mmCIF file of C-alpha atoms and ligand atoms in Angstrom:
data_model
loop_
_atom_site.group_PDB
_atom_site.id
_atom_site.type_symbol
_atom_site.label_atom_id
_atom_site.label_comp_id
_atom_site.label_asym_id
_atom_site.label_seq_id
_atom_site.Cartn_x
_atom_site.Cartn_y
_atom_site.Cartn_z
ATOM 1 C CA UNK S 1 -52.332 84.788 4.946
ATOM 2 C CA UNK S 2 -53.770 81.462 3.871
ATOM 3 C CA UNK S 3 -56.718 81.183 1.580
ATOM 4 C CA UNK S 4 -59.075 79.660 4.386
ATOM 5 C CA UNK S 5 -62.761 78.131 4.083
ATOM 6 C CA UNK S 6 -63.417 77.571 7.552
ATOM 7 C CA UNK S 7 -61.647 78.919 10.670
ATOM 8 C CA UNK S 8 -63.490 78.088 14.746
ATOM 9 C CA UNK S 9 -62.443 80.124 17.410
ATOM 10 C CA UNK S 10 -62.353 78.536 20.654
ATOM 11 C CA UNK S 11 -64.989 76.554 19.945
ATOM 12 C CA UNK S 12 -66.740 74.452 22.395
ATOM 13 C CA UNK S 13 -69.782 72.593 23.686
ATOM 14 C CA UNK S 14 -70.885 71.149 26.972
ATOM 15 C CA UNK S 15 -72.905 68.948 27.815
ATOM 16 C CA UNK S 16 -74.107 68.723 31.371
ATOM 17 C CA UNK S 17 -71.414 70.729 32.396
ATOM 18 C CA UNK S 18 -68.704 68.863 30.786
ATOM 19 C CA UNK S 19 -66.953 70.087 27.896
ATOM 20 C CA UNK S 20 -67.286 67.620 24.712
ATOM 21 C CA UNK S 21 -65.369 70.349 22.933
ATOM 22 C CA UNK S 22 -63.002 72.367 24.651
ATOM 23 C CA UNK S 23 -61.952 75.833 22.943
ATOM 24 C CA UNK S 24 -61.385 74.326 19.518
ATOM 25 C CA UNK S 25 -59.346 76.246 16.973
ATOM 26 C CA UNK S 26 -59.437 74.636 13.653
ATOM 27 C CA UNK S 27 -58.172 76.493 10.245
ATOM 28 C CA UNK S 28 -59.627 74.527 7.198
ATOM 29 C CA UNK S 29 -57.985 75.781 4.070
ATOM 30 C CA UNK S 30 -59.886 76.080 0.744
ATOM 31 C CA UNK S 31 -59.511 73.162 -1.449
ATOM 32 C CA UNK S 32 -58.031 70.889 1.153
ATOM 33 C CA UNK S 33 -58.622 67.427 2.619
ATOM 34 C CA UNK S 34 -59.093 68.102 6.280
ATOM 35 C CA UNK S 35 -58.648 64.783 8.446
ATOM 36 C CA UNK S 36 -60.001 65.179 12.154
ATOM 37 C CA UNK S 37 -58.276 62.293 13.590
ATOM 38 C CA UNK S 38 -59.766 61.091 17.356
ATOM 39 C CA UNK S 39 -60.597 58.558 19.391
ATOM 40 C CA UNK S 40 -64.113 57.148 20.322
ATOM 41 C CA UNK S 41 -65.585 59.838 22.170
ATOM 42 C CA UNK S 42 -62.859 62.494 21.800
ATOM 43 C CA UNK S 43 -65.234 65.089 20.204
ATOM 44 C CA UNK S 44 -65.314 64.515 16.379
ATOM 45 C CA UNK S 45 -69.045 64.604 15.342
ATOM 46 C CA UNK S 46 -69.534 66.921 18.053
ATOM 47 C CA UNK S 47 -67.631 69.730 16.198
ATOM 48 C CA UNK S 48 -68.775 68.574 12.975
ATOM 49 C CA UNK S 49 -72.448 68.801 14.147
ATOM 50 C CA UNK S 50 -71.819 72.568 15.049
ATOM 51 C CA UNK S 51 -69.853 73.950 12.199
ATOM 52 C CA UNK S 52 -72.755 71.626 9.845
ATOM 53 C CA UNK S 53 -75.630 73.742 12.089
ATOM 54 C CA UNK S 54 -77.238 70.808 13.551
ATOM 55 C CA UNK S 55 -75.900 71.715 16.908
ATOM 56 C CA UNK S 56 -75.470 75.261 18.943
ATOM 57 C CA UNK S 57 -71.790 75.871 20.657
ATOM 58 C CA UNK S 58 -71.986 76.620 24.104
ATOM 59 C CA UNK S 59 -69.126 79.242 23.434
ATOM 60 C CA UNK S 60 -67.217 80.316 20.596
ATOM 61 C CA UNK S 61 -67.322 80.738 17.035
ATOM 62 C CA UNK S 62 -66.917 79.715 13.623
ATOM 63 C CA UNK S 63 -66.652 81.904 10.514
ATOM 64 C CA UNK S 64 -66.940 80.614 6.768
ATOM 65 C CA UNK S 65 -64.661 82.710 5.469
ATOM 66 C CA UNK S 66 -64.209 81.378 1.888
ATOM 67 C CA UNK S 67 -68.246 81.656 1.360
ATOM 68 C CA UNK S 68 -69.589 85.481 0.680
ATOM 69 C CA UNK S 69 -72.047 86.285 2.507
ATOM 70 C CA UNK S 70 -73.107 85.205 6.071
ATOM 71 C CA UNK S 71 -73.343 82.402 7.685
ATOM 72 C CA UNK S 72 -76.903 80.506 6.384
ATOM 73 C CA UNK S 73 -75.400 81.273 2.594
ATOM 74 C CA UNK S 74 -72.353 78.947 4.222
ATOM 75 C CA UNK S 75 -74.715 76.360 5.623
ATOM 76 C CA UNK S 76 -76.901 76.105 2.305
ATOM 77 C CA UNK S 77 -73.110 75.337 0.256
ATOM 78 C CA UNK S 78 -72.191 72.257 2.905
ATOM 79 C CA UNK S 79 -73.139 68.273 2.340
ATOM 80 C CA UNK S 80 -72.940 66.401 5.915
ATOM 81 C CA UNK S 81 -72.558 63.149 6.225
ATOM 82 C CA UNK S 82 -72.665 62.950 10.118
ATOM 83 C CA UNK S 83 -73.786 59.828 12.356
ATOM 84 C CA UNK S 84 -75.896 57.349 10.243
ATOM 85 C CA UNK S 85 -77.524 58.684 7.057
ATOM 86 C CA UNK S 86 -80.638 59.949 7.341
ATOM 87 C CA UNK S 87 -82.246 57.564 4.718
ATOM 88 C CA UNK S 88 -86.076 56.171 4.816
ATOM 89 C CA UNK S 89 -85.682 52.950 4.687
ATOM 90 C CA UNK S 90 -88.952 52.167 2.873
ATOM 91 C CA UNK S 91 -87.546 53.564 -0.122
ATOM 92 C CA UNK S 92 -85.162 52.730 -2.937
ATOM 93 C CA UNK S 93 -81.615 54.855 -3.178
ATOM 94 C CA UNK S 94 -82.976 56.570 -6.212
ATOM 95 C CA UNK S 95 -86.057 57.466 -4.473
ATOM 96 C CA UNK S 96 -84.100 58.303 -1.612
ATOM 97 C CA UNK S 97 -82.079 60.377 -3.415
ATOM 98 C CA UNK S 98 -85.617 62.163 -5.753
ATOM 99 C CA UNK S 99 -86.647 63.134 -1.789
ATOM 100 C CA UNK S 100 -83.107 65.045 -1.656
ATOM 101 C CA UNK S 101 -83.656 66.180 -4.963
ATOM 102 C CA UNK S 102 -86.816 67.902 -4.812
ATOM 103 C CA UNK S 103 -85.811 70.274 -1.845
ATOM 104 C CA UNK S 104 -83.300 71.671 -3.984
ATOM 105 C CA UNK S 105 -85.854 72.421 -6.858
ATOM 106 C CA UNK S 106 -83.693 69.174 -9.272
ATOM 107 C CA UNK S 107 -86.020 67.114 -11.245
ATOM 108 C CA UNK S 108 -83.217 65.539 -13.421
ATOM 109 C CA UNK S 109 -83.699 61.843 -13.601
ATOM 110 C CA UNK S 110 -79.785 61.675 -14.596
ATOM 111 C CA UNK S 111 -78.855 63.630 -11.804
ATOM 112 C CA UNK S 112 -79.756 60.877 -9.823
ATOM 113 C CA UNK S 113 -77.961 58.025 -11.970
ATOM 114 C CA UNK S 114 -74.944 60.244 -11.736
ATOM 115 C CA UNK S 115 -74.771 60.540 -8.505
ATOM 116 C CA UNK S 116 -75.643 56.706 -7.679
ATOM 117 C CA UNK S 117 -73.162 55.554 -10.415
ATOM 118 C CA UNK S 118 -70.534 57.943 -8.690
ATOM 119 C CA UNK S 119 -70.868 56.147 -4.767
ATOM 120 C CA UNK S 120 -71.165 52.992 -6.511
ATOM 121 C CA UNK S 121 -74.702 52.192 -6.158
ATOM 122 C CA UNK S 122 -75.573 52.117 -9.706
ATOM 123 C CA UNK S 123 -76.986 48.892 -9.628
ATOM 124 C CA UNK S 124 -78.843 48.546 -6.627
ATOM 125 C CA UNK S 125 -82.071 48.815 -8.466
ATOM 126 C CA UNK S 126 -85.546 48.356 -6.366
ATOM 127 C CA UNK S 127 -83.653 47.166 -3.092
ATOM 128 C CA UNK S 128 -85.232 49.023 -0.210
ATOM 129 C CA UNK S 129 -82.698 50.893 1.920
ATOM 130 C CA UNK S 130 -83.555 49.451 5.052
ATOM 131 C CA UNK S 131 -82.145 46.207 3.590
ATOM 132 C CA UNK S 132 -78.766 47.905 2.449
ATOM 133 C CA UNK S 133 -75.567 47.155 4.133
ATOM 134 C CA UNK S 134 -73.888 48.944 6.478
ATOM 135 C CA UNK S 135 -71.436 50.020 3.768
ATOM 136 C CA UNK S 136 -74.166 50.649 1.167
ATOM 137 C CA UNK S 137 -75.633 52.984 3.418
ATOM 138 C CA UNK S 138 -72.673 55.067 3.895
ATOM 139 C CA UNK S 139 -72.743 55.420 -0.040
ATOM 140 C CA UNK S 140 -76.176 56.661 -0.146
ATOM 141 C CA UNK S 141 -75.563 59.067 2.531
ATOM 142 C CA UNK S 142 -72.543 60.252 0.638
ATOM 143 C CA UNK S 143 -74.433 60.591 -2.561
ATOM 144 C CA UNK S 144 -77.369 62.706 -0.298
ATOM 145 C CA UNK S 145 -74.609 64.812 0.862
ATOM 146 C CA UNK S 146 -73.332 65.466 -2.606
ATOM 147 C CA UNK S 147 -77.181 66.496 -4.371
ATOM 148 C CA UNK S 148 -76.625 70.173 -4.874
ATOM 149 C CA UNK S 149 -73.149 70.152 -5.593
ATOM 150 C CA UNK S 150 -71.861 71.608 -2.072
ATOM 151 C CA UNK S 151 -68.462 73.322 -2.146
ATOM 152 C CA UNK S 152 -67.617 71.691 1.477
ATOM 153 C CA UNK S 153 -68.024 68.356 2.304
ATOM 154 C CA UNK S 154 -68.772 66.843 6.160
ATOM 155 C CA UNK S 155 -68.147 63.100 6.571
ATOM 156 C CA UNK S 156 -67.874 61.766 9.753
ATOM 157 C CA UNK S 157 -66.553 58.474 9.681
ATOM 158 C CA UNK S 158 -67.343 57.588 5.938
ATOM 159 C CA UNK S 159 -65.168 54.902 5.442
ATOM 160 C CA UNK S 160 -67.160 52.904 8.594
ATOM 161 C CA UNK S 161 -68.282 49.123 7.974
ATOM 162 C CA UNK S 162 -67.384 49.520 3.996
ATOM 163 C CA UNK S 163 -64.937 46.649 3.098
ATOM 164 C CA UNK S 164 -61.277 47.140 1.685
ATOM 165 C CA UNK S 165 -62.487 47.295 -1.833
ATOM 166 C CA UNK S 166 -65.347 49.859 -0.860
ATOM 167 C CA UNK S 167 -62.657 52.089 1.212
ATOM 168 C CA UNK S 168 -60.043 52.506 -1.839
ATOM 169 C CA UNK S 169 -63.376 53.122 -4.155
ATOM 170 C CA UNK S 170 -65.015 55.672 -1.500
ATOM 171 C CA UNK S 171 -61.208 57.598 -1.301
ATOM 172 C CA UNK S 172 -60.872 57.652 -4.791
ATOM 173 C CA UNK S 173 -64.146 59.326 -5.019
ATOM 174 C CA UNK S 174 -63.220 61.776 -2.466
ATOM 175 C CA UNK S 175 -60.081 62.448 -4.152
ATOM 176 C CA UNK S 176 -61.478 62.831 -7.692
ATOM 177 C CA UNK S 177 -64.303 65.538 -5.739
ATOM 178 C CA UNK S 178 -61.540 67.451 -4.001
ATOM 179 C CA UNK S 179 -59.530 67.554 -7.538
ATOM 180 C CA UNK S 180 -62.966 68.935 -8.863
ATOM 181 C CA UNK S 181 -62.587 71.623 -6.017
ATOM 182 C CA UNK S 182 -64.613 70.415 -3.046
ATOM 183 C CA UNK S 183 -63.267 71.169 0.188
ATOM 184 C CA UNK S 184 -63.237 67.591 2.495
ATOM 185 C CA UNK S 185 -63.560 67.406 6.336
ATOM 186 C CA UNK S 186 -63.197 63.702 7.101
ATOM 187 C CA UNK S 187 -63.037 62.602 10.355
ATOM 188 C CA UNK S 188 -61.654 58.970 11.319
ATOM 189 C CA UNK S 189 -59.856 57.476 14.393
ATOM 190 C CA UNK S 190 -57.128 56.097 11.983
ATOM 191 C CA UNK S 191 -54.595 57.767 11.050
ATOM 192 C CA UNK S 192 -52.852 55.501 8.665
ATOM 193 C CA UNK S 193 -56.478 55.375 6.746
ATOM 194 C CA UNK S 194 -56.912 59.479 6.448
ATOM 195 C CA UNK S 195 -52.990 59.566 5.310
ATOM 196 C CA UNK S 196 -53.536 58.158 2.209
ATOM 197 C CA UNK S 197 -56.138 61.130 1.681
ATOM 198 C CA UNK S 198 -55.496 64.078 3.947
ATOM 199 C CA UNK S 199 -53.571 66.903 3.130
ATOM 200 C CA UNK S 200 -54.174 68.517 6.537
ATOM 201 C CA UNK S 201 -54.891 66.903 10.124
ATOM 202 C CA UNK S 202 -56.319 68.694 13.231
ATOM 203 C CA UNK S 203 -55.445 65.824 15.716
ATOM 204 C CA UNK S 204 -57.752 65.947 18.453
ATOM 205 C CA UNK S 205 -58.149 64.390 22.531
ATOM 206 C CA UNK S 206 -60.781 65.023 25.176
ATOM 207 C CA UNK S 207 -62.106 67.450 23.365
ATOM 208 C CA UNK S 208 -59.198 69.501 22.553
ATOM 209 C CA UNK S 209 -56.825 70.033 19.755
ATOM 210 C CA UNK S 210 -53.698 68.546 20.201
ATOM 211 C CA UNK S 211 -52.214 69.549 16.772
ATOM 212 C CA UNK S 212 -52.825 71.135 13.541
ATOM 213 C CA UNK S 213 -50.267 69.907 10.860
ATOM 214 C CA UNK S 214 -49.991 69.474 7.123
ATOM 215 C CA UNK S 215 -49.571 65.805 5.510
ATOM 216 C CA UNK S 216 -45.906 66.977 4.036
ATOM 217 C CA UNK S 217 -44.926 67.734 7.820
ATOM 218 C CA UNK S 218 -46.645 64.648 9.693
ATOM 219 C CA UNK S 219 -44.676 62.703 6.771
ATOM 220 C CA UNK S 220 -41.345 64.370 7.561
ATOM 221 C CA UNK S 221 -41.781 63.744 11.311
ATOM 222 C CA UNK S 222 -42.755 59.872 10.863
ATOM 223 C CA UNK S 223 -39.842 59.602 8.479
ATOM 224 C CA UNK S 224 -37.695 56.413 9.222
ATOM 225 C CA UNK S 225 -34.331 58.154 10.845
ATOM 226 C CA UNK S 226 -31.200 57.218 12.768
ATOM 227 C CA UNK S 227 -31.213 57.995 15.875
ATOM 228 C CA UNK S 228 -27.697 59.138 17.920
ATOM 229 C CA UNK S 229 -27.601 59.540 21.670
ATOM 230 C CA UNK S 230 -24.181 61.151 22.733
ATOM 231 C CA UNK S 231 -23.211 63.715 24.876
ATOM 232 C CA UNK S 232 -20.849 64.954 22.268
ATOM 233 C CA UNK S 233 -23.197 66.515 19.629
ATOM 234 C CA UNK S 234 -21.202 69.130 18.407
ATOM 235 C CA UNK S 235 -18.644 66.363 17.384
ATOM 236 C CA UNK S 236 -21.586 64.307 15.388
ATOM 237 C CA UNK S 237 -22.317 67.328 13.514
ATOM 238 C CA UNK S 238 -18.871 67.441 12.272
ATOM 239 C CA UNK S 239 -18.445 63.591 11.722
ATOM 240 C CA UNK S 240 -21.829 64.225 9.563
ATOM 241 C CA UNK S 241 -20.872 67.337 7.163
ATOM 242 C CA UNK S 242 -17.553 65.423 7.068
ATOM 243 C CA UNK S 243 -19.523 62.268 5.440
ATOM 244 C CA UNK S 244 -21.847 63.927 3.386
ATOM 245 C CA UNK S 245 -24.681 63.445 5.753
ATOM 246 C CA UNK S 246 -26.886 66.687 5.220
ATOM 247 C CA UNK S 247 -30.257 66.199 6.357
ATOM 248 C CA UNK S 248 -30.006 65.740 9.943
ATOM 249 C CA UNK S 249 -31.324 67.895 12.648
ATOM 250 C CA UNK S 250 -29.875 68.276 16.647
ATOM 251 C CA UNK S 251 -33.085 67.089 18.581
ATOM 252 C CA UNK S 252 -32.093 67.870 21.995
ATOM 253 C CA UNK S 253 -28.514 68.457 23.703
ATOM 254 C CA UNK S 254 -28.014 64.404 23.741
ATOM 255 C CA UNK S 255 -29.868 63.757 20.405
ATOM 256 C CA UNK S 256 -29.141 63.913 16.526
ATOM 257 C CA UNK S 257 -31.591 62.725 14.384
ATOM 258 C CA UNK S 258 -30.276 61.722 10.440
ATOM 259 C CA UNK S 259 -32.553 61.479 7.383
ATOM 260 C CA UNK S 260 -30.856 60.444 4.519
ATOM 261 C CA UNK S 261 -28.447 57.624 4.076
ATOM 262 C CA UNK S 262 -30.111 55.705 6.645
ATOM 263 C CA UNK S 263 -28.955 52.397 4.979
ATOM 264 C CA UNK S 264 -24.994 53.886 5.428
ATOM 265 C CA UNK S 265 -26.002 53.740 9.345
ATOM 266 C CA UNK S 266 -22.725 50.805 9.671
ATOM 267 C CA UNK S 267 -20.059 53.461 7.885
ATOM 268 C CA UNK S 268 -21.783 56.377 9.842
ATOM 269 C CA UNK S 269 -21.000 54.204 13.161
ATOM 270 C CA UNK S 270 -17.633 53.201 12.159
ATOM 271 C CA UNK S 271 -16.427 57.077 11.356
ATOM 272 C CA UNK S 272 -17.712 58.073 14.737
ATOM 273 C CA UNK S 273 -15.657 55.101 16.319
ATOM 274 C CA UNK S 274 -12.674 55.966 14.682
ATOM 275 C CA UNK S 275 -12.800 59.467 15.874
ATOM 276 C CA UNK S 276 -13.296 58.127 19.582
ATOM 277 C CA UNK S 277 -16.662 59.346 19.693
ATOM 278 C CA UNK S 278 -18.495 58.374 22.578
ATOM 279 C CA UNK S 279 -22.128 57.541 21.556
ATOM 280 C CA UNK S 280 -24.770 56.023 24.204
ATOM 281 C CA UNK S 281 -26.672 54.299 21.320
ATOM 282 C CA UNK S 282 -26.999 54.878 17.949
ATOM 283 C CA UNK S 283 -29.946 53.214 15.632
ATOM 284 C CA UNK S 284 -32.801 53.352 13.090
ATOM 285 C CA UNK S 285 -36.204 54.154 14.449
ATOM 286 C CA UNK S 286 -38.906 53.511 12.133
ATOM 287 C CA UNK S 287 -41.732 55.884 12.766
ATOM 288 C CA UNK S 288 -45.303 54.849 12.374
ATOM 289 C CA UNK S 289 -48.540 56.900 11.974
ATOM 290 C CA UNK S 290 -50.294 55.378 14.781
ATOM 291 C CA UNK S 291 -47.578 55.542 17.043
ATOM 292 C CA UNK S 292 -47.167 59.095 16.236
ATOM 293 C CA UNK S 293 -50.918 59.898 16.747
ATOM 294 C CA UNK S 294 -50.836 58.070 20.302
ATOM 295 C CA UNK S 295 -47.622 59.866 21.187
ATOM 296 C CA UNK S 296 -49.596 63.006 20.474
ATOM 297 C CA UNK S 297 -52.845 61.729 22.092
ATOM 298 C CA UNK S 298 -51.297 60.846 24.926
ATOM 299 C CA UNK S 299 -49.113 64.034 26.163
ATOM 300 C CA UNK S 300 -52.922 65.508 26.606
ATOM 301 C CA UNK S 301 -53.947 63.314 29.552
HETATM 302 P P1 ATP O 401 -67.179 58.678 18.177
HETATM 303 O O1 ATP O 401 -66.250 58.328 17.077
HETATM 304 O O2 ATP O 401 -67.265 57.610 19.226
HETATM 305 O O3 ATP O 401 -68.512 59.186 17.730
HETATM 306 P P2 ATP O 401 -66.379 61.408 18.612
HETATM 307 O O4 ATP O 401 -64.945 61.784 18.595
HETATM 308 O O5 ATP O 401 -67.184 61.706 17.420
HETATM 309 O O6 ATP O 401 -66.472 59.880 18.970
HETATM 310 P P3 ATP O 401 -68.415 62.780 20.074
HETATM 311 O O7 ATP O 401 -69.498 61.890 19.578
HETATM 312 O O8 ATP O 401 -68.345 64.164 19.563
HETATM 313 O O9 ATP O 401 -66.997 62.096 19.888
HETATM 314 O O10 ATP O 401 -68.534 62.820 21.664
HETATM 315 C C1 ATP O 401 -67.686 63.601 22.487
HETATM 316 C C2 ATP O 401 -68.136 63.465 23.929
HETATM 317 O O11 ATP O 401 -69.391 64.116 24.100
HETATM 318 C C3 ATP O 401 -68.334 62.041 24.394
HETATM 319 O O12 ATP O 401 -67.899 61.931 25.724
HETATM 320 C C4 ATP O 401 -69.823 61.853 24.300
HETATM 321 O O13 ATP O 401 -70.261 60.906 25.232
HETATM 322 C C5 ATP O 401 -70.355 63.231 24.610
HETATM 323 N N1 ATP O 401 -71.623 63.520 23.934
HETATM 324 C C6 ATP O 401 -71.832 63.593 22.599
HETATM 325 N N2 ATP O 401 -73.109 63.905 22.309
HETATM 326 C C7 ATP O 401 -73.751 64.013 23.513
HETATM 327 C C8 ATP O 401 -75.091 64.321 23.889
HETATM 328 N N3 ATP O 401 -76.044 64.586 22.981
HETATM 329 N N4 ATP O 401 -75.370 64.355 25.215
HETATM 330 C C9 ATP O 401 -74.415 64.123 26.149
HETATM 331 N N5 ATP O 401 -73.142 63.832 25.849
HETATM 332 C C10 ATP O 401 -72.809 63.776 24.563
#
């Protein structure tokens, strides 16, 4: 049985009758990177917003099961990051950050600095938030999220309007948080960008969850491989052990798909010619994430 934090049973909200989120069952493991991967509109910040208690399901449940005690003990142990930050824009990120502060009883002054110096803002000085960046902002609410040291993080969409220097700065933070043994839910409608984070993924479309899968499994399946149609594929096997192919796997009746020694495709092709193999194509498909998340996406419609 896994070690998990968070775990929603059918899970779902309406609004106006139509379901936003439709029976969601998500299983968050302790210590992991959780990427919710969606399109616009597919249900993201909807589920976040329920499991963070800002919003009620409809019907369902959810169940922090890595937290003792019941549910508000859960609640009080979460940072959200969800929609835009909540900031007051009169005030400067420290003072932003004192308002934070206060309401969990912290009256360190390096606390603060810390905290700022970890998201980046360090230097930002008297600048009033209102005036911040788009990016900027999303740093601040990540530092708000992070006063009280909360054992599970919520970001939806963290990584918006920061620039490429800001997004490998923002993941290294994340990564150096999770090594420190916060638990990440990140949401993000790109794939390739959660990969180079995510150990887990719940894929999800319309509301529902196409797919829960690990990052070691989504790698494996968007592995370049060569491809084989023939309607001989007991025969392919044989050519294969007989080459010293050995990571392959039989797809389908009319499909083989080969792993390693993808640059010896030419011999491979040759030794199934010579053994008057019929093949109906043979070639190297190179798999990428997005492709793989649309493929997914799209056998939901
Ligand atoms: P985005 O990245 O665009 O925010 P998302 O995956 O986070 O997308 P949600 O914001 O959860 O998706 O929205 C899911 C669906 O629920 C959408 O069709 C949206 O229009 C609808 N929805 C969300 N909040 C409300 C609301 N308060 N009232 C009515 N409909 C809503």
């Amino acid at each position: 049985m896994e070690d998990y934090l968070l775990v929603t049973e059918n899970l779902s909200k309406l609004y106006k009758g139509v379901a936003a989120v439709d029976k969601v069952n998500l299983h968050i493991k302790k210590g992991c990177i959780y990427g919710l991967i969606g399109k616009n509109g597919a249900g993201k910040t909807t589920i976040m917003k329920m499991i963070a208690g800002m919003a009620s399901p409809s019907s369902g449940s959810f169940s922090y099961v890595g937290f003792n005690g019941g549910t508000d003990e859960a609640f009080s142990r979460i940072g959200a990051l969800i929609e835009s930050p909540a900031l007051q824009p009169n005030l400067t990120a420290y003072d932003n950050m004192k308002i934070k502060c206060l309401a969990y009883g912290i009256g360190d002054k390096e606390y603060i600095n810390q905290k700022l110096e970890l998201v980046g803002l360090g230097k930002v000085g008297k600048k009033k938030a209102g005036k911040f960046s788009l990016g900027m902002k999303q740093r601040l609410g990540i530092a708000l999220a992070l006063v009280g040291e909360p054992d599970f993080l919520i970001l939806d969409e963290p990584i918006n309007g920061l620039d490429p220097q800001g997004i490998v700065e923002i993941r290294e933070m994340l990564v150096k948080l999770n090594e420190g043994g916060v638990t990440i839910l990140i949401s993000s409608h790109i794939l390739e960008e959660l990969s180079k984070i995510a150990t887990d993924y719940g894929i999800i479309n319309q509301g529902k969850i196409v797919e829960e899968i690990t990052n070691e499994e989504l790698m494996t399946k968007c592995r370049d491989k060569i491809q084989i149609k023939t309607k001989d594929v007991a025969q392919i096997v044989t050519i294969l052990d007989a080459n010293g192919f050995v990571d392959y796997s039989v797809s389908d009746a009319n499909t083989i798909f080969v792993f390693d020694k993808i640059n010896e495709i030419s011999t491979l092709n040759m030794e199934i010619a010579k053994a008057g193999i019929l093949v109906d194509s043979i070639g190297v498909i190179a798999s990428d994430l997005e492709e793989y998340f649309l493929k997914t996406t799209s056998m939901t419609k």
